[in-house]
CSV table of C-alpha atoms and ligand atoms in Angstrom, one decimal:
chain,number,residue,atom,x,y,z
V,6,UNK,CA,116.5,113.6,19.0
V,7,UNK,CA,115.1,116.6,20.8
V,8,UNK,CA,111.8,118.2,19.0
V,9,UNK,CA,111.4,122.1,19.0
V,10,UNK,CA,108.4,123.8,18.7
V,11,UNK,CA,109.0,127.5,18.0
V,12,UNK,CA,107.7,131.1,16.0
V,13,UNK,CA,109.7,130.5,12.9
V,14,UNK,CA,110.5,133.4,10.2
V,15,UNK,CA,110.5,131.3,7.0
V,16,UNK,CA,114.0,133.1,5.0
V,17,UNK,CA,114.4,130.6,1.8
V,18,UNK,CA,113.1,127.6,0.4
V,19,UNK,CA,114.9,125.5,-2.4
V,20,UNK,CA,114.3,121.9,-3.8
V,21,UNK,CA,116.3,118.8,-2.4
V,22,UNK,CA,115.4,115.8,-4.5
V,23,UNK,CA,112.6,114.6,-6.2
V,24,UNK,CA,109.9,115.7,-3.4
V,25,UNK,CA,111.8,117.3,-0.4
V,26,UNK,CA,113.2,120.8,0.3
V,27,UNK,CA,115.9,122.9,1.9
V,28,UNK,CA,114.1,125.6,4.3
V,29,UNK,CA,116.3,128.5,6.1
V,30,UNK,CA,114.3,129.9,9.0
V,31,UNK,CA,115.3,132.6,11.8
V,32,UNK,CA,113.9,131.4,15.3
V,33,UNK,CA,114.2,133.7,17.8
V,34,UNK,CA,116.3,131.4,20.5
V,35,UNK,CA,118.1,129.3,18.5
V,36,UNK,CA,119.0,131.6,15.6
V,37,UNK,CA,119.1,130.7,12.0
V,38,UNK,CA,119.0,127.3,11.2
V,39,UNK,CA,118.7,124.9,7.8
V,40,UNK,CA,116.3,121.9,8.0
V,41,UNK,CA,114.9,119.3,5.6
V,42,UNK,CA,111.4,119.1,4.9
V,43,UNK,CA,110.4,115.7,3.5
V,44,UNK,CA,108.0,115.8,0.9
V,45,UNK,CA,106.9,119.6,1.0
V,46,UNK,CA,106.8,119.7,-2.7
V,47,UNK,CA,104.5,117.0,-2.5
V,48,UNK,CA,101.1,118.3,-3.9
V,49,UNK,CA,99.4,117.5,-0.5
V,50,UNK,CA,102.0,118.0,1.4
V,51,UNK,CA,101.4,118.5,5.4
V,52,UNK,CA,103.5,122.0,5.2
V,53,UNK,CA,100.7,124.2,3.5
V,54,UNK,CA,101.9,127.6,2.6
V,55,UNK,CA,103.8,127.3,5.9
V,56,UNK,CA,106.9,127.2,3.7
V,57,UNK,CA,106.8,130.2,1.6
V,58,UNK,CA,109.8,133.4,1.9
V,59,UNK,CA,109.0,135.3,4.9
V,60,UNK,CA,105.9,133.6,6.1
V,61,UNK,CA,105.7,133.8,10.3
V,62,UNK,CA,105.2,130.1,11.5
V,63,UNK,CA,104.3,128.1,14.1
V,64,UNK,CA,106.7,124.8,13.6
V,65,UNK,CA,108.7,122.0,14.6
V,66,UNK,CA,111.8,120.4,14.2
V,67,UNK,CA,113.9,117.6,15.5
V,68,UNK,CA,117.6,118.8,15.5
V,69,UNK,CA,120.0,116.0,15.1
V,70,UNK,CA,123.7,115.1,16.4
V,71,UNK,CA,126.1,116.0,14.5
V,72,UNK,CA,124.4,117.3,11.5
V,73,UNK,CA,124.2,121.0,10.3
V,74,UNK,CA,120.2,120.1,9.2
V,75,UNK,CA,117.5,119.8,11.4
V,76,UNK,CA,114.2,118.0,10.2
V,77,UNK,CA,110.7,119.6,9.9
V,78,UNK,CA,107.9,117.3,11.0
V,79,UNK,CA,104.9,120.4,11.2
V,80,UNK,CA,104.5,124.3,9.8
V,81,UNK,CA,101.5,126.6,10.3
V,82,UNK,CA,101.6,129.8,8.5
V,83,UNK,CA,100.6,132.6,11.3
V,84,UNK,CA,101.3,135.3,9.3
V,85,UNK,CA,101.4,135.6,5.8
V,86,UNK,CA,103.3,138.6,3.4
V,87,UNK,CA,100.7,137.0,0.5
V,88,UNK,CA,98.0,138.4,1.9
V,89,UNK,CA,99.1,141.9,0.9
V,90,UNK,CA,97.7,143.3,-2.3
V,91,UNK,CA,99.6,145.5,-3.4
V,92,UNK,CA,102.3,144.7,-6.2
V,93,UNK,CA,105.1,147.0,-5.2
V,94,UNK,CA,104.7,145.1,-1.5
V,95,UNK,CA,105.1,141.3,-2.7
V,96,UNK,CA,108.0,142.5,-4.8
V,97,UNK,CA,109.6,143.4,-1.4
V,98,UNK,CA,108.6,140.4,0.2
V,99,UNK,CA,112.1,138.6,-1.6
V,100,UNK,CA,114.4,141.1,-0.9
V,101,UNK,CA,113.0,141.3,2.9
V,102,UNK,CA,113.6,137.5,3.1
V,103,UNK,CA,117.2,137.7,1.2
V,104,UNK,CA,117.8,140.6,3.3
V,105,UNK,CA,117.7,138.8,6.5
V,106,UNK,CA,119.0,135.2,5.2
V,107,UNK,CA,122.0,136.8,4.4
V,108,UNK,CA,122.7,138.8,7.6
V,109,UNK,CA,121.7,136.2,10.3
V,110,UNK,CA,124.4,133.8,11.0
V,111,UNK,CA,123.3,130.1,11.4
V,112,UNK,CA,122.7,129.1,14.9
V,113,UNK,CA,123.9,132.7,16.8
V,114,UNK,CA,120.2,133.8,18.5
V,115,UNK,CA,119.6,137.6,17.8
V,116,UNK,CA,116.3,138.0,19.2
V,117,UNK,CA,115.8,141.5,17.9
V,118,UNK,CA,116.3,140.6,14.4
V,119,UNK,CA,114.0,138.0,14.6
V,120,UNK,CA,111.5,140.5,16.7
V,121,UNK,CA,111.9,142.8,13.6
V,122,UNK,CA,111.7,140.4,10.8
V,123,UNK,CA,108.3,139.2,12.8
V,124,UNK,CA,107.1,142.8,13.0
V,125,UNK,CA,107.8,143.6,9.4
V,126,UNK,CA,105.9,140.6,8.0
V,127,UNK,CA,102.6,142.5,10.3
V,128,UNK,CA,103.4,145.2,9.1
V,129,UNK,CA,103.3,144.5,5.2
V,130,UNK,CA,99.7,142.8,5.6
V,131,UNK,CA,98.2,146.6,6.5
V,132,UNK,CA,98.5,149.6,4.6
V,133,UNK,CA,102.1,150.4,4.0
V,134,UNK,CA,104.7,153.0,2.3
V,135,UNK,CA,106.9,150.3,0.7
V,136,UNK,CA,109.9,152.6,0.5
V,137,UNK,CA,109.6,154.1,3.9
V,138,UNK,CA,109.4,150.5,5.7
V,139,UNK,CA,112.1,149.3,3.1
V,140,UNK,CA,114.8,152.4,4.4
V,141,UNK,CA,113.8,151.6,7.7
V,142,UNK,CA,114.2,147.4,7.6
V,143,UNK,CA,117.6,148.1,6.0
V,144,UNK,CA,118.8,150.7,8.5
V,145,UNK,CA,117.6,148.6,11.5
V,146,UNK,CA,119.6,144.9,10.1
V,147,UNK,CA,122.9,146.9,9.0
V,148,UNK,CA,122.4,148.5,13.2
V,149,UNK,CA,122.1,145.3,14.5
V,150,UNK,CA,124.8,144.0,12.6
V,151,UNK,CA,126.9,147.1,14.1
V,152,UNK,CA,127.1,148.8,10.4
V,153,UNK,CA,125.3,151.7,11.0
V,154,UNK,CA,127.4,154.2,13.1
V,155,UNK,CA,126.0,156.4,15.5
V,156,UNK,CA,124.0,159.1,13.6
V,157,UNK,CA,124.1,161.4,16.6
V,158,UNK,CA,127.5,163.2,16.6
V,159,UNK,CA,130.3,163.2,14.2
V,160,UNK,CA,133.3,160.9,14.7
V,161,UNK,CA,135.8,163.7,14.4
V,162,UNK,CA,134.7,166.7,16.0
V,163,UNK,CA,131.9,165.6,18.3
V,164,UNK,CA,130.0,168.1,16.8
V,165,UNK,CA,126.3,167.6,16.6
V,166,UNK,CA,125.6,166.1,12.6
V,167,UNK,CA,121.9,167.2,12.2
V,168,UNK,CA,123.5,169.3,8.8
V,169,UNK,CA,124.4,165.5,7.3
V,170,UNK,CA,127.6,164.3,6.7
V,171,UNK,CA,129.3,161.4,5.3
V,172,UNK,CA,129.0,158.0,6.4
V,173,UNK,CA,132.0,155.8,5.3
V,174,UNK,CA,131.0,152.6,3.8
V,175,UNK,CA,134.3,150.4,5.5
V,176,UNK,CA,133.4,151.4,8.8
V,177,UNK,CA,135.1,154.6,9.5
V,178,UNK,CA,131.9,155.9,10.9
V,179,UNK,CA,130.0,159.2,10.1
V,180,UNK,CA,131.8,162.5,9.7
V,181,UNK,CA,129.8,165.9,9.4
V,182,UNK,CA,129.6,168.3,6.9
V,183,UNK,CA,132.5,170.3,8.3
V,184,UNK,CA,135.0,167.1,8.9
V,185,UNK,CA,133.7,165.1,5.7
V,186,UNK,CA,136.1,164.2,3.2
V,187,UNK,CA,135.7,163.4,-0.3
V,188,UNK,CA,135.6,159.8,0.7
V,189,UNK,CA,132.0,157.8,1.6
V,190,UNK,CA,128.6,158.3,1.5
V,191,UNK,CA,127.1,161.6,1.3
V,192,UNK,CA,123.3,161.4,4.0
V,193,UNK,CA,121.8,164.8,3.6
V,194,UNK,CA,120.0,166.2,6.6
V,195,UNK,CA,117.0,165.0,5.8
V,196,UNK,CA,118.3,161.7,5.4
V,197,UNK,CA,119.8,161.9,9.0
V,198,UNK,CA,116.7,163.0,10.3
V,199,UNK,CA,115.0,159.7,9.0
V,200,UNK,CA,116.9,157.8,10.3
V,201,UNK,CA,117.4,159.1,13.7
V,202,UNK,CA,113.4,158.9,13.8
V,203,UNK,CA,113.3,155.6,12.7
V,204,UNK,CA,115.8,154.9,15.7
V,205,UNK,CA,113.2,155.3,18.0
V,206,UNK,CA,110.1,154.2,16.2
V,207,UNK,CA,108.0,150.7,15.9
V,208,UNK,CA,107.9,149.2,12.4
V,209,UNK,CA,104.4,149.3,12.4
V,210,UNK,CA,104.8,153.4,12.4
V,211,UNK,CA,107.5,153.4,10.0
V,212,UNK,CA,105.3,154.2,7.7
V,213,UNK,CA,104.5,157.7,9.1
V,214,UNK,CA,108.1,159.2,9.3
V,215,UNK,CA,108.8,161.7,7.0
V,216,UNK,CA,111.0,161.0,3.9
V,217,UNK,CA,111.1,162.9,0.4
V,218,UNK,CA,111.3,161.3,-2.5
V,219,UNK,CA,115.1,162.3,-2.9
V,220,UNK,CA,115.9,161.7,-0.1
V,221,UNK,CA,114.6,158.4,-0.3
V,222,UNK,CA,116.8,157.6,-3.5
V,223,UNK,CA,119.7,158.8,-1.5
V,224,UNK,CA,119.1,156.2,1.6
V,225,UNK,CA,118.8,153.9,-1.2
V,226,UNK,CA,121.6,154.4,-3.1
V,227,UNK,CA,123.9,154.4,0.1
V,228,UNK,CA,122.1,151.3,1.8
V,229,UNK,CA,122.7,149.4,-1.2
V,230,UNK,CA,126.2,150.1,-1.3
V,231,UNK,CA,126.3,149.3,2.7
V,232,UNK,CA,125.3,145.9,2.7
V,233,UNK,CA,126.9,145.3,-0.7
V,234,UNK,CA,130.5,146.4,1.4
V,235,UNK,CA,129.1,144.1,4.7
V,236,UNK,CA,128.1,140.8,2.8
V,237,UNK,CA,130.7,141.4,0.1
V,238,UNK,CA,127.9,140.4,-2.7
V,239,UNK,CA,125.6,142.1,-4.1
V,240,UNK,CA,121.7,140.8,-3.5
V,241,UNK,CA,120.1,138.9,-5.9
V,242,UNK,CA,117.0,140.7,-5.2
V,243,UNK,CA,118.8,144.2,-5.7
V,244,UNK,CA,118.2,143.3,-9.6
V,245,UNK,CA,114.7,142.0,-9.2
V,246,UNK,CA,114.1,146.2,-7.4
V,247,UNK,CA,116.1,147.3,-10.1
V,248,UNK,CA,113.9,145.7,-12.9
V,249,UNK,CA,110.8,147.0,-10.9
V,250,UNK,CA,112.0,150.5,-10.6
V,251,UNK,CA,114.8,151.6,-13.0
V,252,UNK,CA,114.5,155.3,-12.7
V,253,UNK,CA,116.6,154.7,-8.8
V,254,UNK,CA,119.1,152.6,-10.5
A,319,ZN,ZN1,132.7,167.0,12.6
């Protein structure tokens, strides 16, 4: 049985049996992968807070032949979303974790979703704008999951689509104000200048871009609908953000 030791991005925990759980983690050379963790729900148990959504840890595994689980012997939290204070932030700490359970595949490595899942549990512990970084994680997972078209030119004409457009939700790419029809997602100027900044900036500084507050709603409103049309579900967390701000609903 080979043992890995690896910087883990704890996704989901759930119970298995009396005293043993179910972890999802997102490794950044081996992908996502499932593994029991034999008596982590143990009161003592050797796995600390090692285990908990979107914790970064330092852990081990043995992977086994033939079976789709791998087994945790050892988890060190390095990082951990708790240690933010502010409400609005641990009520994003879910979703973030849903977010990227559901878009990694098991086993496929994508090492700059696990880079950005790493830099996004930094960046919570400092002093954040929770919908900024929020806009940003989503548009950064649906482009590396090849959702998010080119924001840069329109499909159609070629044409330079600074004025906004419409993005269409099956794939179709983004068309600009002059080529849009009816059809898809309306992204407002402002919305396109977002997120061509956030194109080119850290996670850390997502912070600092520049988004108004409808703006905001509208990137929102359009993500949602985005990775409701890629996973073909809707996010359990989507209701939890619902709950916790109704007015964008
Ligand atoms: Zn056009």
């Amino acid at each position: 049985m080979p043992l890995y030791t690896t910087d883990a991005l704890i996704l989901r925990t759930y119970q298995f049996g009396e005293a043993d759980c179910i972890v999802a983690f997102l490794t950044r050379d081996h992908g996502k992968k499932r593994g029991v963790a034999n008596g982590a729900r143990r009161p003592k148990s050797r796995f600390g807070g090692g285990l908990e959504p979107l914790t970064l840890a330092r852990l081990s595994y043995f992977e086994r032949e033939r079976r789709d689980l791998v087994r945790l012997s050892y988890a060190e939290p390095v990082r951990s979303p708790l240690l933010a204070s502010d409400g609005d932030v641990l009520g994003y700490v879910e979703y973030f974790a849903e977010l990227f359970d559901e878009c990694a595949p098991e086993g496929d490595p994508n090492a700059s979703l696990f880079r950005l899942g790493a830099a996004v549990v930094e960046t919570l512990t400092g002093n954040v704008s929770i919908d900024r970084l929020a806009r940003y994680v989503e548009y950064w997972v649906l482009r590396l999951q090849g959702v998010y078209p080119s924001l840069l030119v329109c499909h159609a004409c070629g044409g330079d689509a600074a004025r906004g457009g419409r993005l269409d939700p099956a794939g179709d790419g983004f068309a600009c104000v002059d080529c849009a029809h009816e059809k898809g997602l309306m992204l407002s100027a402002e919305s396109v200048q977002f997120l061509r900044a956030a194109a080119g900036t850290a996670p850390a500084a997502a912070s600092g871009l520049s988004l108004s507050v409808g703006a905001g709603r509208e990137l929102e409103r359009a993500h949602r609908q985005l990775i409701s049309v890629h996973l073909e579900k809707e996010l359990r967390s989507f209701q939890v953000l619902r709950a916790m701000n109704p007015e964008t609903s």
